[in-house]
Coordinates of N, CA, C and O in Angstrom, one line a residue:
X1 N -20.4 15.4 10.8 CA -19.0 15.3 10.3 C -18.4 16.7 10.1 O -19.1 17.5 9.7
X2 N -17.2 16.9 10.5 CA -16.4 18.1 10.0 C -16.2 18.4 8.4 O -16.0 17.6 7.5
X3 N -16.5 19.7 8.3 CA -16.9 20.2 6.9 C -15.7 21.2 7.3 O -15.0 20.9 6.3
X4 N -15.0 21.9 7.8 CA -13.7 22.2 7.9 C -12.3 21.3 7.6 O -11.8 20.7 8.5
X5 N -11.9 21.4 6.6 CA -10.9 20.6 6.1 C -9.1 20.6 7.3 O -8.2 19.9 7.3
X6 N -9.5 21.9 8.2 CA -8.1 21.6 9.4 C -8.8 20.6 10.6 O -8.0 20.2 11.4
X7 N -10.3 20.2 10.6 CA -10.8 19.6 11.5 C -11.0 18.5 11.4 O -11.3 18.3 10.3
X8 N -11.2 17.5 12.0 CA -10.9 15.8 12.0 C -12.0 15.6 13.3 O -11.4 15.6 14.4
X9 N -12.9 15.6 13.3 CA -13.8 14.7 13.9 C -12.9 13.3 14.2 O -12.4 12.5 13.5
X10 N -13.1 13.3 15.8 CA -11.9 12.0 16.2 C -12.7 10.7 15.9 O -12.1 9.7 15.5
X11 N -13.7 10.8 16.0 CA -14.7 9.2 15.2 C -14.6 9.5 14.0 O -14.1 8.6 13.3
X12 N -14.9 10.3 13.4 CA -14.7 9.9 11.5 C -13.9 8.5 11.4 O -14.5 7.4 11.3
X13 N -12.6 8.8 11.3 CA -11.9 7.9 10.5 C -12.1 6.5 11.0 O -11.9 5.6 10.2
X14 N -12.6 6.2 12.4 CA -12.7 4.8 12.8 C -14.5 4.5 12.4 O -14.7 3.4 13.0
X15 N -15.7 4.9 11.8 CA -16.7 5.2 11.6 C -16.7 4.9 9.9 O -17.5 4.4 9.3
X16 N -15.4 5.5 9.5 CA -15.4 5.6 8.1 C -14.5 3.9 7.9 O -14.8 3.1 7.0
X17 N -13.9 3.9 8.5 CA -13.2 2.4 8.6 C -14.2 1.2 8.5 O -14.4 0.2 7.8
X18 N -14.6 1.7 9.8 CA -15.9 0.2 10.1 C -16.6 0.5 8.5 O -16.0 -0.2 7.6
X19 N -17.2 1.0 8.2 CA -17.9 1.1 7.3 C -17.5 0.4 5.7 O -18.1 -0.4 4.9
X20 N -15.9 1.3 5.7 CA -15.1 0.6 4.6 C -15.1 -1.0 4.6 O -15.6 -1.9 3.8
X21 N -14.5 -1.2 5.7 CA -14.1 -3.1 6.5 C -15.3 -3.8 6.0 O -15.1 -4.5 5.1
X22 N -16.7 -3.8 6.4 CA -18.0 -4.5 6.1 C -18.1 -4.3 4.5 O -17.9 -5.3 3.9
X23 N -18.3 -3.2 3.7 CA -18.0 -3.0 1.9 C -16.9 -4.1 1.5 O -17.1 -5.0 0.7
X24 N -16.0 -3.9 2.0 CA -14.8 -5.0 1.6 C -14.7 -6.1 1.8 O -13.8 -6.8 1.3
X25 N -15.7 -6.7 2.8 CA -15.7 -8.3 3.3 C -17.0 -8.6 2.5 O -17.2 -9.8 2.4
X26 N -17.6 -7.9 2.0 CA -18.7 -8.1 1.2 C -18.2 -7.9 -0.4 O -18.9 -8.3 -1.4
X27 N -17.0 -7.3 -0.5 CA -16.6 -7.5 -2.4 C -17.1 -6.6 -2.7 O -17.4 -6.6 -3.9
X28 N -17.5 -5.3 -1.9 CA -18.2 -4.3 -2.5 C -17.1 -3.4 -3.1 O -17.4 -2.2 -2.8
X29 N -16.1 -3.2 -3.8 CA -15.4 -2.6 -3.9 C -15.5 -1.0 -4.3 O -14.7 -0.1 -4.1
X30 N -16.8 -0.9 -5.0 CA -16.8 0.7 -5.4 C -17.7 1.3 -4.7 O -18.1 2.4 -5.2
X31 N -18.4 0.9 -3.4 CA -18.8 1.7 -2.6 C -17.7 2.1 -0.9 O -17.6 3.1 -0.1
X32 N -16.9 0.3 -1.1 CA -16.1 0.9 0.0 C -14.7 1.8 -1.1 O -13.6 1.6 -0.6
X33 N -14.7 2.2 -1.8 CA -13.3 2.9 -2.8 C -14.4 4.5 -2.4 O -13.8 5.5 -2.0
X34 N -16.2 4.5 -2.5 CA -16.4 5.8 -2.1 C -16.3 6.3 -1.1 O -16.2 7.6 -1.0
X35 N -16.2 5.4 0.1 CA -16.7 5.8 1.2 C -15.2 5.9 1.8 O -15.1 6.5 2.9
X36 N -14.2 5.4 1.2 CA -12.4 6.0 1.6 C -12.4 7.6 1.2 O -11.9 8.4 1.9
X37 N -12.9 7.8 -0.1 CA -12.7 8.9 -0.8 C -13.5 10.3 -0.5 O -13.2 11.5 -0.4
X38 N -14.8 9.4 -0.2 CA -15.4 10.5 0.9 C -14.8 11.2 1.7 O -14.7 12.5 1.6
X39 N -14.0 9.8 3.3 CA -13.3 10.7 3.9 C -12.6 11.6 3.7 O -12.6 12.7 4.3
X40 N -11.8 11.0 2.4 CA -10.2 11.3 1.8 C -10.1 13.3 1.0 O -9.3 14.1 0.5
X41 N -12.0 13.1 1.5 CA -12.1 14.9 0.8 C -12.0 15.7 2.4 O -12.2 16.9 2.2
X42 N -11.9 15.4 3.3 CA -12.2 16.0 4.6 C -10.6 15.8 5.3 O -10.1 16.5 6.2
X43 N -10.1 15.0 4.8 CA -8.9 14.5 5.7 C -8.0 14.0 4.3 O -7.8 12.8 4.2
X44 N -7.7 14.7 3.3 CA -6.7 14.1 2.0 C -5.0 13.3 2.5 O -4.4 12.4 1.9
X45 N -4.7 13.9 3.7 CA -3.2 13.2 3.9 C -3.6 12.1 4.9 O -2.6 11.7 5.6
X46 N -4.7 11.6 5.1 CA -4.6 10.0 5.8 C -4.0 8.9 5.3 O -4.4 8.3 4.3
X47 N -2.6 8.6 6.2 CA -2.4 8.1 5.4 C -2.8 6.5 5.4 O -2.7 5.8 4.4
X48 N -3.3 6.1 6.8 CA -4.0 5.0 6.7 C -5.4 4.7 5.3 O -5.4 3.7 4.5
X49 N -6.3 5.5 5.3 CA -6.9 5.9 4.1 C -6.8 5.5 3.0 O -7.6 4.8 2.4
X50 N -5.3 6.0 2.4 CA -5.0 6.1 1.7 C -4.0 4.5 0.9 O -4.0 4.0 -0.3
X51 N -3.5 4.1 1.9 CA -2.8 3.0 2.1 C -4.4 2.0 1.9 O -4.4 0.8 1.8
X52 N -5.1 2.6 1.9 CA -6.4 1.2 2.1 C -6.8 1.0 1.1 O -7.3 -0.1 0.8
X53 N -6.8 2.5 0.1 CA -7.2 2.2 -1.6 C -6.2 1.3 -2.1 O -6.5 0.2 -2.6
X54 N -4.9 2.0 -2.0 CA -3.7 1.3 -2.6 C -4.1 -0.4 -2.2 O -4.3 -1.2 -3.1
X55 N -4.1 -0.7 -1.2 CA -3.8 -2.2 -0.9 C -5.2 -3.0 -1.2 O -5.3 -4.1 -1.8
X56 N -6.1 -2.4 -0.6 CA -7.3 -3.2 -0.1 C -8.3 -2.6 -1.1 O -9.4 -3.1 -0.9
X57 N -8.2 -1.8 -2.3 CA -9.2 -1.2 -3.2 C -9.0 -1.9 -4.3 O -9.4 -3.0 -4.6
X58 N -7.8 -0.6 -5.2 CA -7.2 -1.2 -6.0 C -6.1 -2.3 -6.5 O -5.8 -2.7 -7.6
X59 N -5.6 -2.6 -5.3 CA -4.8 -3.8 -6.0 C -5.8 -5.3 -6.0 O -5.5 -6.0 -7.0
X60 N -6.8 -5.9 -5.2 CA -7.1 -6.6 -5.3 C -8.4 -6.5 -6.7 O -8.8 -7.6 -7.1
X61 N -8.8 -5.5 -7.2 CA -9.3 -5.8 -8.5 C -8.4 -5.5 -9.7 O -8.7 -5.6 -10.9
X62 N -7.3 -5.2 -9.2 CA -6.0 -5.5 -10.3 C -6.3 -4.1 -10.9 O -6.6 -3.9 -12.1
X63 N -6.2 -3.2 -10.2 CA -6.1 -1.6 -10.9 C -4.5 -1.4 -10.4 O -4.2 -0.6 -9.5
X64 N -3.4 -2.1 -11.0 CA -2.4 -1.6 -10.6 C -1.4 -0.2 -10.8 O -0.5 0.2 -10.1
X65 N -2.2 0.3 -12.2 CA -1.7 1.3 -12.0 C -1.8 2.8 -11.1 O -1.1 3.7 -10.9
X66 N -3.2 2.4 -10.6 CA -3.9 3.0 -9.7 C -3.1 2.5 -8.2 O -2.4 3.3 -7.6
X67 N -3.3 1.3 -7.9 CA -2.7 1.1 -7.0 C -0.9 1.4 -6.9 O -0.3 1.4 -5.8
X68 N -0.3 1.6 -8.0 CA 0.8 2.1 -7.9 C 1.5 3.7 -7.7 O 2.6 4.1 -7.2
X69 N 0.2 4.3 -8.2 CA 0.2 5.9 -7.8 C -0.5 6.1 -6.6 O -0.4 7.3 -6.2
X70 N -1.1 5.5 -6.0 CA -1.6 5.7 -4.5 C -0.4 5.3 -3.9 O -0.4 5.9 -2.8
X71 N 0.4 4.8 -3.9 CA 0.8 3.6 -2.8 C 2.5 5.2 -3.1 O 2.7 6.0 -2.1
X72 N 3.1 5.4 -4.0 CA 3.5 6.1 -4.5 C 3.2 7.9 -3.7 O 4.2 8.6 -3.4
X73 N 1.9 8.2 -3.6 CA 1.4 9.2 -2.5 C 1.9 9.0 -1.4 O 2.5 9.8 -0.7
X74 N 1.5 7.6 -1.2 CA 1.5 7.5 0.6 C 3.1 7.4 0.7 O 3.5 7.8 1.8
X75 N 3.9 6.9 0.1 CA 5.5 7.4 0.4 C 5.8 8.6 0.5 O 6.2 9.2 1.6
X76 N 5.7 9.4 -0.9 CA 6.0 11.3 0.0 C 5.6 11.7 1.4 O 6.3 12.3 2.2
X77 N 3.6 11.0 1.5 CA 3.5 11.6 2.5 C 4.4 11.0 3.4 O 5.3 11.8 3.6
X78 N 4.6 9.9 4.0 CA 5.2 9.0 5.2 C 6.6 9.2 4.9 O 7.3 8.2 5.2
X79 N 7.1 9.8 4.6 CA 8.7 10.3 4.8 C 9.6 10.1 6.2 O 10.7 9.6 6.4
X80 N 8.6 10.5 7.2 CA 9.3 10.5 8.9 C 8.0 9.1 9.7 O 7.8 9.0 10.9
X81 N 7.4 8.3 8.6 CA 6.2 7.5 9.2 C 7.4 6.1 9.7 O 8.2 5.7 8.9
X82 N 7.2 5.8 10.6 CA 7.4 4.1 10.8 C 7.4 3.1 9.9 O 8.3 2.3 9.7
X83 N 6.7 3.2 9.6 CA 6.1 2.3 8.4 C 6.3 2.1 6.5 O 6.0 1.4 5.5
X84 N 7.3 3.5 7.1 CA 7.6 3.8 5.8 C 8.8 2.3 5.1 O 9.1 2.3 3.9
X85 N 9.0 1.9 5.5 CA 9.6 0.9 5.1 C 8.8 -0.2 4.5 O 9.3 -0.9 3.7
X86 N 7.6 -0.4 4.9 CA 6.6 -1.6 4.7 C 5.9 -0.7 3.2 O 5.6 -1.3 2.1
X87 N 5.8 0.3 3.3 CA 4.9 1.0 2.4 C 5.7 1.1 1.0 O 5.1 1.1 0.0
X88 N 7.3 1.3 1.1 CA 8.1 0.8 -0.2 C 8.1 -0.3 -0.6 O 8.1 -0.5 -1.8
X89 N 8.1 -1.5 0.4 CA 8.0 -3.1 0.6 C 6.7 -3.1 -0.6 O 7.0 -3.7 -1.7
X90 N 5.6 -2.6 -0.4 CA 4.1 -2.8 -1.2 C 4.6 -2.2 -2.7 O 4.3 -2.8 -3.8
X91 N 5.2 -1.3 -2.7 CA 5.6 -0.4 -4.2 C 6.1 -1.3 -4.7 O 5.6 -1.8 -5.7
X92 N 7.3 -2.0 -4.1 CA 8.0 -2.7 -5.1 C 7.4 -4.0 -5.6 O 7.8 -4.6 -6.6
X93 N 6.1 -4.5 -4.6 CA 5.6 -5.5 -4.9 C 4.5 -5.0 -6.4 O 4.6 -5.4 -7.6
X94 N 4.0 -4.4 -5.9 CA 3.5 -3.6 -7.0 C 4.2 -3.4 -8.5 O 3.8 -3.9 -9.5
X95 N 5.1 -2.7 -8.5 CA 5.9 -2.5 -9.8 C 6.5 -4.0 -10.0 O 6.6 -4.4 -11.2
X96 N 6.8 -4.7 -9.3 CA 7.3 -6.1 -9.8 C 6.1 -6.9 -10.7 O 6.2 -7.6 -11.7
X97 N 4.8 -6.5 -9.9 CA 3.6 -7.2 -10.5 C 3.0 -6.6 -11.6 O 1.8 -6.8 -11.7
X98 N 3.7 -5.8 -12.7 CA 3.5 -4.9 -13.6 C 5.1 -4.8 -14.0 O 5.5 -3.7 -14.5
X99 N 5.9 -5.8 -13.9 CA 6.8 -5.9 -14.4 C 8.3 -5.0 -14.9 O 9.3 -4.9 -15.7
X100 N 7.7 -4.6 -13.8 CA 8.9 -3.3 -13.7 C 9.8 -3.7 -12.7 O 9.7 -3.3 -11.5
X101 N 11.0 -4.8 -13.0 CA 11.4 -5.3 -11.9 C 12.4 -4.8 -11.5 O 12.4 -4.7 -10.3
X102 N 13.8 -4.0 -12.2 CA 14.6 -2.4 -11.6 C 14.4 -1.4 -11.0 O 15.1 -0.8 -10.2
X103 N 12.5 -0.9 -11.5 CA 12.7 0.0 -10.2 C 11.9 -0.7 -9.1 O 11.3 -0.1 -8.2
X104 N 11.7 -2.5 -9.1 CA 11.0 -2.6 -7.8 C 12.2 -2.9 -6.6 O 12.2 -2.8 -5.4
X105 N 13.1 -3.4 -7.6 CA 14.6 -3.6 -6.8 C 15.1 -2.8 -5.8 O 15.5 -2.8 -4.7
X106 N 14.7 -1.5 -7.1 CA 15.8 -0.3 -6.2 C 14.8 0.1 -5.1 O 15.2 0.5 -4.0
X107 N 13.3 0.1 -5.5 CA 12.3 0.1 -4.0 C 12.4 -0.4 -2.7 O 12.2 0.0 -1.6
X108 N 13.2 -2.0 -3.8 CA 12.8 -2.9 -2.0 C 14.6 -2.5 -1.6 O 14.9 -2.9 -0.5
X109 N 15.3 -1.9 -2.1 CA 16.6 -1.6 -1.6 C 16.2 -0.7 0.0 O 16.5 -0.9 1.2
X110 N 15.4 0.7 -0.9 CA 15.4 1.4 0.1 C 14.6 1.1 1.3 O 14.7 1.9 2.2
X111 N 13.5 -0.2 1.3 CA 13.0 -0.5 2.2 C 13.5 -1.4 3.3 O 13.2 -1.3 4.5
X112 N 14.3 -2.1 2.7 CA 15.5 -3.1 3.4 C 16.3 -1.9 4.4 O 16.3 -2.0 5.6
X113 N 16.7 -1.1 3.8 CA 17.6 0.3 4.4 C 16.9 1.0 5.5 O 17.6 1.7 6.2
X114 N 15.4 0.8 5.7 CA 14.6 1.7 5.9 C 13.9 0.4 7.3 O 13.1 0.7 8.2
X115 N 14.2 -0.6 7.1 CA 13.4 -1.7 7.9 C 13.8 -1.5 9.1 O 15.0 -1.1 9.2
X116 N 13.1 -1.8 10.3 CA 13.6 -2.4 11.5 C 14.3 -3.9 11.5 O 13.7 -4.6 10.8
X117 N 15.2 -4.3 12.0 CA 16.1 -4.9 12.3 C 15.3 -6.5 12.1 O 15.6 -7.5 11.4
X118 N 14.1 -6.5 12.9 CA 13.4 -7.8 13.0 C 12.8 -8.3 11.7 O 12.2 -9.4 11.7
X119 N 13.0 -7.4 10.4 CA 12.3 -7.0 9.2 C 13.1 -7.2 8.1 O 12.8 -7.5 7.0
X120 N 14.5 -7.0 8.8 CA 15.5 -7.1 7.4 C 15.6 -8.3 6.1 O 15.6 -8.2 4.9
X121 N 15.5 -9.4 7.2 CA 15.6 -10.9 7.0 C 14.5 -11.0 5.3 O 14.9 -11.2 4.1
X122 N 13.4 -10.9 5.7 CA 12.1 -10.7 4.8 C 12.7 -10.1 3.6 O 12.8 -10.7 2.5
X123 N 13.2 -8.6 4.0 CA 13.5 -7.8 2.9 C 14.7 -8.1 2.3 O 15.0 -8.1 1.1
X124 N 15.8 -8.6 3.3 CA 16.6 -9.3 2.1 C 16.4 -10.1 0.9 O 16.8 -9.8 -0.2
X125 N 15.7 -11.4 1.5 CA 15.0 -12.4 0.3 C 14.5 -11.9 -0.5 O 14.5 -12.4 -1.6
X126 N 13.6 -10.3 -0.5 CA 12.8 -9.7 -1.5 C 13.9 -9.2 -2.5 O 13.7 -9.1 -3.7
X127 N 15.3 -8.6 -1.7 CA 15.7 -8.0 -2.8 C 17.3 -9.1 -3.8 O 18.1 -9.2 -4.7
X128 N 16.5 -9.9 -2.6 CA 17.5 -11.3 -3.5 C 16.7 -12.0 -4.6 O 17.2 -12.8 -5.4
X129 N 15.5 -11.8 -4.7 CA 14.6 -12.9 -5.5 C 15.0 -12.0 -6.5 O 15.7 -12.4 -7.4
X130 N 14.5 -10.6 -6.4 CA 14.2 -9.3 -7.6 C 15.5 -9.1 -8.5 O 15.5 -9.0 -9.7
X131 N 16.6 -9.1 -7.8 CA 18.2 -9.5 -8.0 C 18.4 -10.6 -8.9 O 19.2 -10.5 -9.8
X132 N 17.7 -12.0 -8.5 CA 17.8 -13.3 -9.5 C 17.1 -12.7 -10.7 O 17.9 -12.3 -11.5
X133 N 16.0 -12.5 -11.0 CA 15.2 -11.9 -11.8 C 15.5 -11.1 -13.1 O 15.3 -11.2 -14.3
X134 N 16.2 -10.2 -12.2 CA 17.2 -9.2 -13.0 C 18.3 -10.0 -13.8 O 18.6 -9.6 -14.9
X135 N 18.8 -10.9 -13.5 CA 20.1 -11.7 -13.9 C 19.6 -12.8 -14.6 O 20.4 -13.6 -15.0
X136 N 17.9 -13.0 -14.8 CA 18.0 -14.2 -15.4 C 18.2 -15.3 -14.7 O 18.2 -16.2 -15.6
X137 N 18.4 -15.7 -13.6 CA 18.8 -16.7 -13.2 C 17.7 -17.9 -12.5 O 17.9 -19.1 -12.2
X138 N 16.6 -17.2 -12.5 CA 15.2 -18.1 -12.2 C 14.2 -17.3 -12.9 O 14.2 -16.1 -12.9
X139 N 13.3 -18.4 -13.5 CA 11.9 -18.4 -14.1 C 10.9 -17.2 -13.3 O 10.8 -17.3 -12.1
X140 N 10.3 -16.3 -13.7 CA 9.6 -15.2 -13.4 C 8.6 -15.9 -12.3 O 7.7 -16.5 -12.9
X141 N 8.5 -15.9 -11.1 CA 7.2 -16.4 -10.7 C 6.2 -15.6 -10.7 O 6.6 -14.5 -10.8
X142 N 5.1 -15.7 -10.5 CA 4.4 -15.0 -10.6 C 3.7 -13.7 -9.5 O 2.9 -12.8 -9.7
X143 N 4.3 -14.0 -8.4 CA 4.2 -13.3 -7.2 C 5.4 -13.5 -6.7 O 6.2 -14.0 -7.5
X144 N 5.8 -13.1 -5.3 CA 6.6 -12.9 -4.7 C 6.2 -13.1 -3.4 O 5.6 -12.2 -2.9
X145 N 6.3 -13.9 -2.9 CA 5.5 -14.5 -1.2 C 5.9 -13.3 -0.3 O 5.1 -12.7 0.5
X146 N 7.1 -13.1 -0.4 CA 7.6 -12.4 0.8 C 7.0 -11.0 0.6 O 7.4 -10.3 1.5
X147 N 6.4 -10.3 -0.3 CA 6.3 -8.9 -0.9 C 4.7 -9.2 -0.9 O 4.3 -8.1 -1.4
X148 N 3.7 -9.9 -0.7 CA 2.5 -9.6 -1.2 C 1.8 -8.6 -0.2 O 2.2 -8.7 0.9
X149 N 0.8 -7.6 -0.2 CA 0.5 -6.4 0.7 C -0.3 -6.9 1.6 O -1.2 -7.7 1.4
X150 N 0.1 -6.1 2.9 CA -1.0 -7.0 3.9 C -2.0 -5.9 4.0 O -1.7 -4.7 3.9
X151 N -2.8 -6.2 4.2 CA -4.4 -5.0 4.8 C -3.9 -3.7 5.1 O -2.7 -3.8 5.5
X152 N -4.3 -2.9 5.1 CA -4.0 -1.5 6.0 C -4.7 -1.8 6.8 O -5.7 -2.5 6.7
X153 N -4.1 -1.1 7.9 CA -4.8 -1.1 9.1 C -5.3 0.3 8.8 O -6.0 0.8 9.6

Protein backbone atom coordinates (compact mmCIF):
# COMPACT_ATOMS: atom_id res chain seq x y z
CA UNK A 1 0.00 0.00 0.00
CA UNK A 2 1.18 3.71 -0.49
CA UNK A 3 2.70 5.08 2.68
CA UNK A 4 3.09 8.52 0.70
CA UNK A 5 0.06 10.46 1.59
CA UNK A 6 0.16 12.40 -2.39
CA UNK A 7 0.05 8.65 -3.61
CA UNK A 8 -3.06 6.54 -4.17
CA UNK A 9 -2.28 3.06 -5.06
CA UNK A 10 -5.15 2.64 -7.92
CA UNK A 11 -6.47 -0.75 -6.15
CA UNK A 12 -6.44 0.55 -2.57
CA UNK A 13 -9.65 2.14 -2.57
CA UNK A 14 -11.61 -0.64 -4.53
CA UNK A 15 -9.59 -3.43 -2.18
CA UNK A 16 -10.41 -1.29 0.74
CA UNK A 17 -14.18 -1.24 -0.47
CA UNK A 18 -14.50 -4.93 -1.09
CA UNK A 19 -13.31 -5.36 2.26
CA UNK A 20 -15.57 -2.65 3.89
CA UNK A 21 -18.87 -4.16 1.75
CA UNK A 22 -18.35 -7.96 3.33
CA UNK A 23 -17.79 -6.07 7.27
CA UNK A 24 -21.06 -4.39 6.50
CA UNK A 25 -23.17 -7.22 5.13
CA UNK A 26 -21.96 -9.03 8.06
CA UNK A 27 -23.03 -6.05 10.84
CA UNK A 28 -19.58 -5.68 11.54
CA UNK A 29 -19.62 -2.23 11.96
CA UNK A 30 -16.39 -1.37 13.91
CA UNK A 31 -14.14 -3.23 11.96
CA UNK A 32 -15.59 -2.05 8.61
CA UNK A 33 -15.63 1.98 10.41
CA UNK A 34 -11.65 0.70 10.75
CA UNK A 35 -10.92 -0.41 7.69
CA UNK A 36 -12.64 3.13 6.02
CA UNK A 37 -10.45 4.94 8.46
CA UNK A 38 -7.52 3.07 7.68
CA UNK A 39 -7.75 4.18 4.23
CA UNK A 40 -9.04 7.47 5.20
CA UNK A 41 -5.25 7.97 6.89
CA UNK A 42 -3.54 7.46 3.30
CA UNK A 43 -6.26 9.18 1.15
CA UNK A 44 -8.28 11.75 3.98
CA UNK A 45 -10.29 13.68 1.04
CA UNK A 46 -12.09 10.43 -0.40
CA UNK A 47 -14.85 11.36 -0.73
CA UNK A 48 -16.59 8.19 -1.53
CA UNK A 49 -14.86 6.92 1.91
CA UNK A 50 -16.09 9.26 3.58
CA UNK A 51 -19.63 9.42 2.43
CA UNK A 52 -19.58 5.56 3.56
CA UNK A 53 -18.95 6.31 7.33
CA UNK A 54 -21.58 9.08 7.17
CA UNK A 55 -24.20 6.81 5.52
CA UNK A 56 -23.27 3.15 5.83
CA UNK A 57 -21.22 3.42 9.37
CA UNK A 58 -22.66 5.82 11.45
CA UNK A 59 -26.07 6.50 10.62
CA UNK A 60 -27.29 3.03 10.62
CA UNK A 61 -26.10 2.39 14.34
CA UNK A 62 -27.70 5.83 15.04
CA UNK A 63 -24.33 7.80 15.71
CA UNK A 64 -26.06 10.78 14.28
CA UNK A 65 -24.14 13.15 15.43
CA UNK A 66 -21.21 11.62 14.02
CA UNK A 67 -22.94 10.92 11.02
CA UNK A 68 -23.88 14.55 10.78
CA UNK A 69 -20.32 15.95 10.96
CA UNK A 70 -18.99 13.49 8.34
CA UNK A 71 -21.68 14.01 5.93
CA UNK A 72 -21.10 17.92 6.81
CA UNK A 73 -17.06 17.20 5.63
CA UNK A 74 -18.04 15.56 2.65
CA UNK A 75 -20.03 18.95 1.50
CA UNK A 76 -16.99 21.31 1.83
CA UNK A 77 -15.14 18.76 0.22
CA UNK A 78 -17.68 18.20 -2.95
CA UNK A 79 -18.25 21.81 -3.63
CA UNK A 80 -17.71 21.37 -7.65
CA UNK A 81 -18.75 17.22 -7.02
CA UNK A 82 -21.94 16.09 -9.02
CA UNK A 83 -23.34 14.77 -6.41
CA UNK A 84 -23.23 17.36 -4.30
CA UNK A 85 -26.82 17.77 -4.35
CA UNK A 86 -27.61 14.13 -3.06
CA UNK A 87 -24.98 14.67 -0.37
CA UNK A 88 -27.03 17.89 1.13
CA UNK A 89 -30.27 15.67 0.35
CA UNK A 90 -28.46 13.04 3.27
CA UNK A 91 -27.62 16.32 5.68
CA UNK A 92 -30.94 17.32 5.72
CA UNK A 93 -32.20 13.89 6.24
CA UNK A 94 -29.95 13.70 8.95
CA UNK A 95 -30.58 16.92 10.91
CA UNK A 96 -34.36 16.28 10.37
CA UNK A 97 -33.74 12.90 12.16
CA UNK A 98 -32.23 14.80 15.13
CA UNK A 99 -34.69 17.19 14.86
CA UNK A 100 -33.35 20.08 13.56
CA UNK A 101 -35.99 20.66 11.03
CA UNK A 102 -34.93 24.70 9.84
CA UNK A 103 -31.67 23.91 9.13
CA UNK A 104 -32.74 20.62 7.34
CA UNK A 105 -35.02 22.78 5.24
CA UNK A 106 -32.69 25.24 4.38
CA UNK A 107 -30.30 22.07 3.37
CA UNK A 108 -32.82 20.39 1.25
CA UNK A 109 -33.43 24.11 -0.22
CA UNK A 110 -29.97 24.13 -1.39
CA UNK A 111 -30.10 20.67 -2.76
CA UNK A 112 -33.28 21.16 -4.65
CA UNK A 113 -31.14 24.26 -6.25
CA UNK A 114 -28.25 22.13 -6.67
CA UNK A 115 -30.36 18.89 -8.26
CA UNK A 116 -30.41 17.75 -11.79
CA UNK A 117 -33.64 18.38 -13.36
CA UNK A 118 -34.76 14.51 -13.19
CA UNK A 119 -34.15 15.03 -9.28
CA UNK A 120 -36.04 18.04 -8.59
CA UNK A 121 -39.46 16.40 -8.27
CA UNK A 122 -38.04 14.16 -5.08
CA UNK A 123 -36.52 17.23 -3.66
CA UNK A 124 -39.45 19.28 -3.91
CA UNK A 125 -41.67 16.90 -1.77
CA UNK A 126 -38.63 16.83 0.70
CA UNK A 127 -38.74 20.51 1.06
CA UNK A 128 -42.52 20.52 1.07
CA UNK A 129 -42.90 17.81 3.82
CA UNK A 130 -40.00 19.82 5.99
CA UNK A 131 -42.11 23.12 5.12
CA UNK A 132 -45.44 21.30 6.61
CA UNK A 133 -43.45 20.43 9.68
CA UNK A 134 -42.25 23.80 10.18
CA UNK A 135 -45.95 25.19 10.05
CA UNK A 136 -47.30 22.56 12.10
CA UNK A 137 -49.52 21.44 9.71
CA UNK A 138 -48.92 17.48 9.92
CA UNK A 139 -47.94 15.09 12.73
CA UNK A 140 -43.98 14.62 12.81
CA UNK A 141 -43.35 11.33 11.08
CA UNK A 142 -40.82 9.73 11.87
CA UNK A 143 -38.67 9.50 8.70
CA UNK A 144 -39.06 11.02 5.55
CA UNK A 145 -39.34 8.40 2.61
CA UNK A 146 -38.11 10.57 0.08
CA UNK A 147 -34.78 11.69 2.16
CA UNK A 148 -33.61 8.34 3.61
CA UNK A 149 -29.62 7.78 2.52
CA UNK A 150 -28.85 5.47 -0.05
CA UNK A 151 -25.35 3.38 0.27
CA UNK A 152 -22.28 5.15 -0.98
CA UNK A 153 -21.04 3.89 -3.61
Amino acid sequence: DATDVGHVEPNAFVRAQASRDLLLQQGNYTEAERVTMSFLEVNPNSLPALRTLARNIYYPQNRLGEAIAMQQQVIQLSANDPNLWDDQRVLAYFLFQTGQVQPALDVAQQALNNAPPDNKADLQSLVDQLQAQLSGAVPQPQELPTAAPTPAQ
